[in-house]
């Protein structure tokens, strides 16, 4: 339990977006030079795009996956892992990110609501398997040996994110909701602040700039994730 802004906090939900990995060198989607500046998301991140031009979609995700080996977790990832291991209450970490920087930063529990770059999903047997090589339209599923049925195990526009029921349960029972580095433009994650707030949580946003949902939060800390996240974590652990 911690004392934060005039209330006792026992359960924390943290939502992260692309902004937390930006300072590690992973491009965001909608900032200058972001991924959606170079590509139309409707050409890449939809089931229809995959059906239309699978080679383009495989290439996009193969390249992003390959780049993971050249980036490292930053102080914001490691601070959240510290919070998870030292906070005397519960800390539920949900991320829209498909990278593995939370895990490499030391987090043991990470809920990847938009899936993971390092997994492939078989549309024939529905099993998810670790992504170990580059994939294409003739790759074979290691579980059922079907050929040409593997797709990136990421959630595309028009698909339902993973773990939604569990996330909603966590939002309904948390005392503190923290959103870090997310533009608040993509639902359902953009609606989590309202959900948590309606259920009584104090809400804090950390973002380099004003986001689309800033005004819905009780508190906003404007600045870089690598500065603001360790600061907030220190505050929470000091009061614990
Ligand atoms: P966006 O690219 O939409 O937003 C990134 C946010 O991070 C922006 O609000 C930036 O101001 C902020 N930001 C950038 N650098 C930062 C830093 N160093 N410190 C703090 N904040 C920083 O990324 P998301 O909100 O994560 O989904 O995007 C949500 C979803 O849209 C993604 O999961 C992806 C995308 O389309 C799918 O592909 C389905």
mmCIF file of C-alpha atoms and ligand atoms in Angstrom:
data_model
loop_
_atom_site.group_PDB
_atom_site.id
_atom_site.type_symbol
_atom_site.label_atom_id
_atom_site.label_comp_id
_atom_site.label_asym_id
_atom_site.label_seq_id
_atom_site.Cartn_x
_atom_site.Cartn_y
_atom_site.Cartn_z
ATOM 1 C CA UNK A 1 0.000 0.000 0.000
ATOM 2 C CA UNK A 2 1.253 3.510 -0.772
ATOM 3 C CA UNK A 3 -0.043 6.958 0.039
ATOM 4 C CA UNK A 4 -0.336 8.914 -3.212
ATOM 5 C CA UNK A 5 -2.043 12.259 -3.701
ATOM 6 C CA UNK A 6 -4.191 11.990 -0.583
ATOM 7 C CA UNK A 7 -5.275 8.403 -1.028
ATOM 8 C CA UNK A 8 -4.150 4.905 -0.192
ATOM 9 C CA UNK A 9 -3.140 2.892 -3.223
ATOM 10 C CA UNK A 10 -3.101 -0.874 -3.179
ATOM 11 C CA UNK A 11 -3.771 -1.788 -6.790
ATOM 12 C CA UNK A 12 -2.154 -0.097 -9.753
ATOM 13 C CA UNK A 13 -2.824 -0.620 -13.456
ATOM 14 C CA UNK A 14 -0.170 0.707 -15.857
ATOM 15 C CA UNK A 15 -0.940 1.062 -19.575
ATOM 16 C CA UNK A 16 1.986 1.671 -21.914
ATOM 17 C CA UNK A 17 2.149 2.711 -25.556
ATOM 18 C CA UNK A 18 4.810 3.244 -28.166
ATOM 19 C CA UNK A 19 6.139 6.374 -26.390
ATOM 20 C CA UNK A 20 7.739 4.287 -23.643
ATOM 21 C CA UNK A 21 9.968 2.535 -26.184
ATOM 22 C CA UNK A 22 10.721 5.667 -28.246
ATOM 23 C CA UNK A 23 13.880 6.537 -26.315
ATOM 24 C CA UNK A 24 15.133 2.987 -26.895
ATOM 25 C CA UNK A 25 15.037 3.735 -30.613
ATOM 26 C CA UNK A 26 11.788 1.949 -31.483
ATOM 27 C CA UNK A 27 9.723 4.270 -33.698
ATOM 28 C CA UNK A 28 6.236 5.228 -32.513
ATOM 29 C CA UNK A 29 3.274 5.196 -34.899
ATOM 30 C CA UNK A 30 2.041 8.764 -35.086
ATOM 31 C CA UNK A 31 4.970 11.008 -34.111
ATOM 32 C CA UNK A 32 7.152 12.662 -36.733
ATOM 33 C CA UNK A 33 8.975 9.804 -38.555
ATOM 34 C CA UNK A 34 6.503 7.366 -36.998
ATOM 35 C CA UNK A 35 5.593 4.082 -38.711
ATOM 36 C CA UNK A 36 2.212 5.375 -39.891
ATOM 37 C CA UNK A 37 3.917 8.299 -41.626
ATOM 38 C CA UNK A 38 5.692 5.875 -43.919
ATOM 39 C CA UNK A 39 2.835 3.416 -44.334
ATOM 40 C CA UNK A 40 -0.918 3.663 -44.361
ATOM 41 C CA UNK A 41 -2.026 1.401 -41.479
ATOM 42 C CA UNK A 42 -4.853 0.154 -43.695
ATOM 43 C CA UNK A 43 -2.189 -1.296 -46.057
ATOM 44 C CA UNK A 44 -0.416 -3.144 -43.239
ATOM 45 C CA UNK A 45 -2.364 -3.634 -40.049
ATOM 46 C CA UNK A 46 -5.681 -5.122 -41.110
ATOM 47 C CA UNK A 47 -6.739 -8.675 -42.052
ATOM 48 C CA UNK A 48 -7.798 -7.296 -45.454
ATOM 49 C CA UNK A 49 -4.325 -5.845 -46.085
ATOM 50 C CA UNK A 50 -2.771 -9.207 -45.241
ATOM 51 C CA UNK A 51 -5.119 -10.988 -47.666
ATOM 52 C CA UNK A 52 -4.384 -8.421 -50.394
ATOM 53 C CA UNK A 53 -0.595 -8.194 -50.099
ATOM 54 C CA UNK A 54 0.845 -10.756 -47.671
ATOM 55 C CA UNK A 55 4.429 -10.170 -48.859
ATOM 56 C CA UNK A 56 4.285 -6.510 -47.778
ATOM 57 C CA UNK A 57 2.832 -7.390 -44.384
ATOM 58 C CA UNK A 58 5.363 -10.194 -43.738
ATOM 59 C CA UNK A 59 8.196 -7.832 -44.700
ATOM 60 C CA UNK A 60 6.947 -5.050 -42.395
ATOM 61 C CA UNK A 61 6.746 -7.373 -39.364
ATOM 62 C CA UNK A 62 9.961 -9.291 -40.203
ATOM 63 C CA UNK A 63 11.841 -5.975 -40.313
ATOM 64 C CA UNK A 64 10.363 -4.733 -37.030
ATOM 65 C CA UNK A 65 11.145 -8.068 -35.342
ATOM 66 C CA UNK A 66 14.713 -8.084 -36.626
ATOM 67 C CA UNK A 67 15.297 -4.564 -35.290
ATOM 68 C CA UNK A 68 14.475 -5.678 -31.743
ATOM 69 C CA UNK A 69 17.911 -7.246 -31.357
ATOM 70 C CA UNK A 70 19.538 -3.825 -31.783
ATOM 71 C CA UNK A 71 17.500 -1.963 -29.124
ATOM 72 C CA UNK A 72 17.623 -2.100 -25.352
ATOM 73 C CA UNK A 73 15.096 -1.385 -22.601
ATOM 74 C CA UNK A 74 15.361 2.102 -21.130
ATOM 75 C CA UNK A 75 14.993 3.609 -17.655
ATOM 76 C CA UNK A 76 11.212 3.742 -17.965
ATOM 77 C CA UNK A 77 10.955 -0.015 -18.628
ATOM 78 C CA UNK A 78 13.303 -0.866 -15.777
ATOM 79 C CA UNK A 79 11.541 1.522 -13.370
ATOM 80 C CA UNK A 80 8.213 -0.228 -14.021
ATOM 81 C CA UNK A 81 9.863 -3.596 -13.373
ATOM 82 C CA UNK A 82 11.157 -2.200 -10.057
ATOM 83 C CA UNK A 83 7.658 -1.029 -9.199
ATOM 84 C CA UNK A 84 6.292 -4.484 -9.947
ATOM 85 C CA UNK A 85 8.827 -6.225 -7.753
ATOM 86 C CA UNK A 86 8.919 -3.777 -4.811
ATOM 87 C CA UNK A 87 5.436 -2.268 -4.524
ATOM 88 C CA UNK A 88 3.665 -3.929 -1.597
ATOM 89 C CA UNK A 89 0.330 -4.034 -3.452
ATOM 90 C CA UNK A 90 -0.482 -5.247 -6.973
ATOM 91 C CA UNK A 91 0.835 -3.763 -10.202
ATOM 92 C CA UNK A 92 -0.812 -4.968 -13.412
ATOM 93 C CA UNK A 93 1.108 -3.964 -16.535
ATOM 94 C CA UNK A 94 -0.768 -3.876 -19.825
ATOM 95 C CA UNK A 95 0.955 -2.769 -22.998
ATOM 96 C CA UNK A 96 -0.156 -1.990 -26.529
ATOM 97 C CA UNK A 97 3.429 -2.533 -27.605
ATOM 98 C CA UNK A 98 4.429 -5.623 -29.525
ATOM 99 C CA UNK A 99 8.117 -5.335 -28.598
ATOM 100 C CA UNK A 100 9.691 -7.269 -25.715
ATOM 101 C CA UNK A 101 11.333 -4.352 -23.904
ATOM 102 C CA UNK A 102 9.210 -4.661 -20.755
ATOM 103 C CA UNK A 103 10.283 -8.285 -20.377
ATOM 104 C CA UNK A 104 13.927 -7.476 -21.079
ATOM 105 C CA UNK A 105 13.651 -4.577 -18.609
ATOM 106 C CA UNK A 106 12.798 -7.108 -15.909
ATOM 107 C CA UNK A 107 8.988 -7.236 -15.853
ATOM 108 C CA UNK A 108 7.705 -10.716 -15.153
ATOM 109 C CA UNK A 109 4.021 -9.995 -15.757
ATOM 110 C CA UNK A 110 3.213 -8.185 -19.003
ATOM 111 C CA UNK A 111 -0.189 -8.296 -20.665
ATOM 112 C CA UNK A 112 0.338 -7.800 -24.408
ATOM 113 C CA UNK A 113 -3.110 -6.688 -25.502
ATOM 114 C CA UNK A 114 -1.980 -6.152 -29.128
ATOM 115 C CA UNK A 115 0.077 -9.345 -29.328
ATOM 116 C CA UNK A 116 3.828 -9.742 -29.825
ATOM 117 C CA UNK A 117 6.263 -9.396 -32.705
ATOM 118 C CA UNK A 118 8.049 -12.500 -31.542
ATOM 119 C CA UNK A 119 5.098 -14.812 -32.055
ATOM 120 C CA UNK A 120 3.321 -16.223 -35.092
ATOM 121 C CA UNK A 121 -0.292 -17.369 -35.113
ATOM 122 C CA UNK A 122 -1.509 -20.289 -37.203
ATOM 123 C CA UNK A 123 -4.848 -19.611 -38.858
ATOM 124 C CA UNK A 124 -5.364 -23.369 -39.319
ATOM 125 C CA UNK A 125 -4.773 -24.702 -35.791
ATOM 126 C CA UNK A 126 -4.897 -21.388 -33.881
ATOM 127 C CA UNK A 127 -1.664 -22.079 -32.011
ATOM 128 C CA UNK A 128 0.821 -19.345 -31.269
ATOM 129 C CA UNK A 129 4.477 -20.230 -31.707
ATOM 130 C CA UNK A 130 7.717 -18.314 -31.097
ATOM 131 C CA UNK A 131 8.904 -16.371 -34.161
ATOM 132 C CA UNK A 132 12.464 -17.500 -34.786
ATOM 133 C CA UNK A 133 13.121 -16.684 -38.465
ATOM 134 C CA UNK A 134 11.738 -14.447 -41.225
ATOM 135 C CA UNK A 135 8.302 -15.546 -42.429
ATOM 136 C CA UNK A 136 6.550 -15.608 -45.792
ATOM 137 C CA UNK A 137 3.515 -17.159 -47.478
ATOM 138 C CA UNK A 138 5.040 -20.636 -47.562
ATOM 139 C CA UNK A 139 6.240 -20.824 -43.942
ATOM 140 C CA UNK A 140 5.176 -23.943 -42.065
ATOM 141 C CA UNK A 141 3.356 -23.988 -38.719
ATOM 142 C CA UNK A 142 5.526 -25.917 -36.216
ATOM 143 C CA UNK A 143 2.417 -27.153 -34.382
ATOM 144 C CA UNK A 144 0.238 -28.587 -37.186
ATOM 145 C CA UNK A 145 2.741 -28.512 -40.109
ATOM 146 C CA UNK A 146 0.294 -26.630 -42.358
ATOM 147 C CA UNK A 147 2.033 -24.522 -44.982
ATOM 148 C CA UNK A 148 1.089 -20.883 -45.624
ATOM 149 C CA UNK A 149 -1.118 -20.456 -42.563
ATOM 150 C CA UNK A 150 1.148 -18.398 -40.308
ATOM 151 C CA UNK A 151 0.473 -14.714 -39.670
ATOM 152 C CA UNK A 152 2.073 -12.301 -37.190
ATOM 153 C CA UNK A 153 0.483 -12.846 -33.764
ATOM 154 C CA UNK A 154 -0.434 -9.187 -33.467
ATOM 155 C CA UNK A 155 -3.853 -7.589 -33.203
ATOM 156 C CA UNK A 156 -4.841 -5.662 -36.314
ATOM 157 C CA UNK A 157 -7.436 -2.926 -36.772
ATOM 158 C CA UNK A 158 -10.877 -4.512 -36.758
ATOM 159 C CA UNK A 159 -9.752 -7.365 -34.460
ATOM 160 C CA UNK A 160 -10.475 -7.749 -30.770
ATOM 161 C CA UNK A 161 -7.470 -7.161 -28.501
ATOM 162 C CA UNK A 162 -6.281 -9.973 -26.257
ATOM 163 C CA UNK A 163 -7.135 -10.289 -22.543
ATOM 164 C CA UNK A 164 -9.907 -7.669 -22.608
ATOM 165 C CA UNK A 165 -11.960 -9.298 -19.840
ATOM 166 C CA UNK A 166 -8.978 -9.553 -17.534
ATOM 167 C CA UNK A 167 -7.991 -5.949 -18.266
ATOM 168 C CA UNK A 168 -11.510 -4.701 -17.537
ATOM 169 C CA UNK A 169 -11.529 -6.557 -14.235
ATOM 170 C CA UNK A 170 -8.203 -4.947 -13.308
ATOM 171 C CA UNK A 171 -9.414 -1.470 -14.322
ATOM 172 C CA UNK A 172 -12.565 -1.840 -12.252
ATOM 173 C CA UNK A 173 -10.652 -2.667 -9.094
ATOM 174 C CA UNK A 174 -7.559 -0.438 -9.294
ATOM 175 C CA UNK A 175 -6.909 2.617 -7.117
ATOM 176 C CA UNK A 176 -4.397 4.167 -9.475
ATOM 177 C CA UNK A 177 -4.310 4.065 -13.285
ATOM 178 C CA UNK A 178 -1.184 5.287 -15.072
ATOM 179 C CA UNK A 179 -0.978 5.686 -18.877
ATOM 180 C CA UNK A 180 2.478 6.186 -20.384
ATOM 181 C CA UNK A 181 3.420 7.234 -23.925
ATOM 182 C CA UNK A 182 0.166 6.579 -25.711
ATOM 183 C CA UNK A 183 -1.725 8.967 -27.983
ATOM 184 C CA UNK A 184 -5.208 7.975 -26.836
ATOM 185 C CA UNK A 185 -6.354 7.519 -30.416
ATOM 186 C CA UNK A 186 -6.846 3.764 -30.550
ATOM 187 C CA UNK A 187 -9.689 2.040 -28.737
ATOM 188 C CA UNK A 188 -10.308 0.159 -26.534
ATOM 189 C CA UNK A 189 -7.059 1.242 -24.789
ATOM 190 C CA UNK A 190 -7.951 4.927 -25.200
ATOM 191 C CA UNK A 191 -11.067 4.312 -23.105
ATOM 192 C CA UNK A 192 -9.274 2.701 -20.159
ATOM 193 C CA UNK A 193 -8.857 6.038 -18.360
ATOM 194 C CA UNK A 194 -12.613 6.613 -18.326
ATOM 195 C CA UNK A 195 -13.263 3.067 -17.209
ATOM 196 C CA UNK A 196 -10.780 3.269 -14.327
ATOM 197 C CA UNK A 197 -11.937 6.744 -13.327
ATOM 198 C CA UNK A 198 -15.615 5.806 -13.303
ATOM 199 C CA UNK A 199 -14.711 2.917 -11.025
ATOM 200 C CA UNK A 200 -12.997 5.303 -8.607
ATOM 201 C CA UNK A 201 -9.316 5.242 -9.572
ATOM 202 C CA UNK A 202 -6.972 8.214 -9.494
ATOM 203 C CA UNK A 203 -5.560 8.634 -12.994
ATOM 204 C CA UNK A 204 -2.149 9.877 -14.124
ATOM 205 C CA UNK A 205 -0.879 10.414 -17.647
ATOM 206 C CA UNK A 206 2.788 10.582 -18.630
ATOM 207 C CA UNK A 207 3.372 11.878 -22.141
ATOM 208 C CA UNK A 208 5.902 14.046 -23.921
ATOM 209 C CA UNK A 209 3.001 16.186 -25.113
ATOM 210 C CA UNK A 210 -0.713 16.775 -24.647
ATOM 211 C CA UNK A 211 -2.535 13.697 -25.926
ATOM 212 C CA UNK A 212 -6.061 13.279 -27.249
ATOM 213 C CA UNK A 213 -7.234 12.143 -23.815
ATOM 214 C CA UNK A 214 -5.104 14.294 -21.479
ATOM 215 C CA UNK A 215 -8.098 16.183 -20.130
ATOM 216 C CA UNK A 216 -9.668 12.933 -18.887
ATOM 217 C CA UNK A 217 -6.843 12.364 -16.375
ATOM 218 C CA UNK A 218 -6.668 13.795 -12.861
ATOM 219 C CA UNK A 219 -2.947 14.466 -13.245
ATOM 220 C CA UNK A 220 -0.670 14.943 -16.223
ATOM 221 C CA UNK A 221 3.104 14.753 -16.131
ATOM 222 C CA UNK A 222 4.413 16.172 -19.335
ATOM 223 C CA UNK A 223 7.912 14.995 -20.205
ATOM 224 C CA UNK A 224 10.056 12.137 -21.391
ATOM 225 C CA UNK A 225 9.177 8.659 -20.193
ATOM 226 C CA UNK A 226 12.782 7.977 -19.091
ATOM 227 C CA UNK A 227 12.558 10.911 -16.663
ATOM 228 C CA UNK A 228 8.928 10.951 -15.594
ATOM 229 C CA UNK A 229 8.420 7.201 -15.076
ATOM 230 C CA UNK A 230 11.395 6.676 -12.720
ATOM 231 C CA UNK A 231 10.272 9.849 -10.852
ATOM 232 C CA UNK A 232 6.736 8.565 -10.340
ATOM 233 C CA UNK A 233 7.965 5.090 -9.385
ATOM 234 C CA UNK A 234 10.346 6.610 -6.793
ATOM 235 C CA UNK A 235 7.451 8.603 -5.354
ATOM 236 C CA UNK A 236 5.221 5.520 -5.128
ATOM 237 C CA UNK A 237 7.904 3.342 -3.546
ATOM 238 C CA UNK A 238 8.944 6.045 -1.063
ATOM 239 C CA UNK A 239 5.383 6.350 0.181
ATOM 240 C CA UNK A 240 4.901 2.585 0.378
HETATM 241 P P1 LIG B 1 1.300 6.504 -30.964
HETATM 242 O O1 LIG B 1 2.414 6.583 -31.933
HETATM 243 O O2 LIG B 1 -0.075 6.756 -31.452
HETATM 244 O O3 LIG B 1 1.560 7.533 -29.779
HETATM 245 C C1 LIG B 1 2.782 7.610 -29.112
HETATM 246 C C2 LIG B 1 2.627 8.598 -27.975
HETATM 247 O O4 LIG B 1 3.827 8.584 -27.223
HETATM 248 C C3 LIG B 1 2.385 10.043 -28.413
HETATM 249 O O5 LIG B 1 1.296 10.581 -27.673
HETATM 250 C C4 LIG B 1 3.708 10.754 -28.058
HETATM 251 O O6 LIG B 1 3.499 12.108 -27.631
HETATM 252 C C5 LIG B 1 4.211 9.912 -26.915
HETATM 253 N N1 LIG B 1 5.677 9.897 -26.791
HETATM 254 C C6 LIG B 1 6.589 9.776 -27.797
HETATM 255 N N2 LIG B 1 7.841 9.723 -27.289
HETATM 256 C C7 LIG B 1 7.722 9.823 -25.945
HETATM 257 C C8 LIG B 1 8.647 9.830 -24.860
HETATM 258 N N3 LIG B 1 9.951 9.701 -25.062
HETATM 259 N N4 LIG B 1 8.154 9.945 -23.604
HETATM 260 C C9 LIG B 1 6.834 10.063 -23.377
HETATM 261 N N5 LIG B 1 5.912 10.065 -24.351
HETATM 262 C C10 LIG B 1 6.331 9.935 -25.621
HETATM 263 O O7 LIG B 1 1.424 5.063 -30.235
HETATM 264 P P2 LIG B 1 0.331 4.272 -29.385
HETATM 265 O O8 LIG B 1 -0.551 5.199 -28.635
HETATM 266 O O9 LIG B 1 1.038 3.223 -28.638
HETATM 267 O O10 LIG B 1 -1.873 -0.604 -32.946
HETATM 268 O O11 LIG B 1 -0.510 3.595 -30.553
HETATM 269 C C11 LIG B 1 -1.585 2.773 -30.228
HETATM 270 C C12 LIG B 1 -1.779 1.719 -31.280
HETATM 271 O O12 LIG B 1 -1.881 2.347 -32.562
HETATM 272 C C13 LIG B 1 -0.600 0.779 -31.444
HETATM 273 O O13 LIG B 1 -0.608 -0.280 -30.527
HETATM 274 C C14 LIG B 1 -0.763 0.298 -32.856
HETATM 275 C C15 LIG B 1 -1.055 1.617 -33.510
HETATM 276 O O14 LIG B 1 -1.735 1.574 -34.710
HETATM 277 C C16 LIG B 1 -1.965 -1.470 -33.965
HETATM 278 O O15 LIG B 1 -1.077 -1.618 -34.782
HETATM 279 C C17 LIG B 1 -3.240 -2.241 -33.984
#
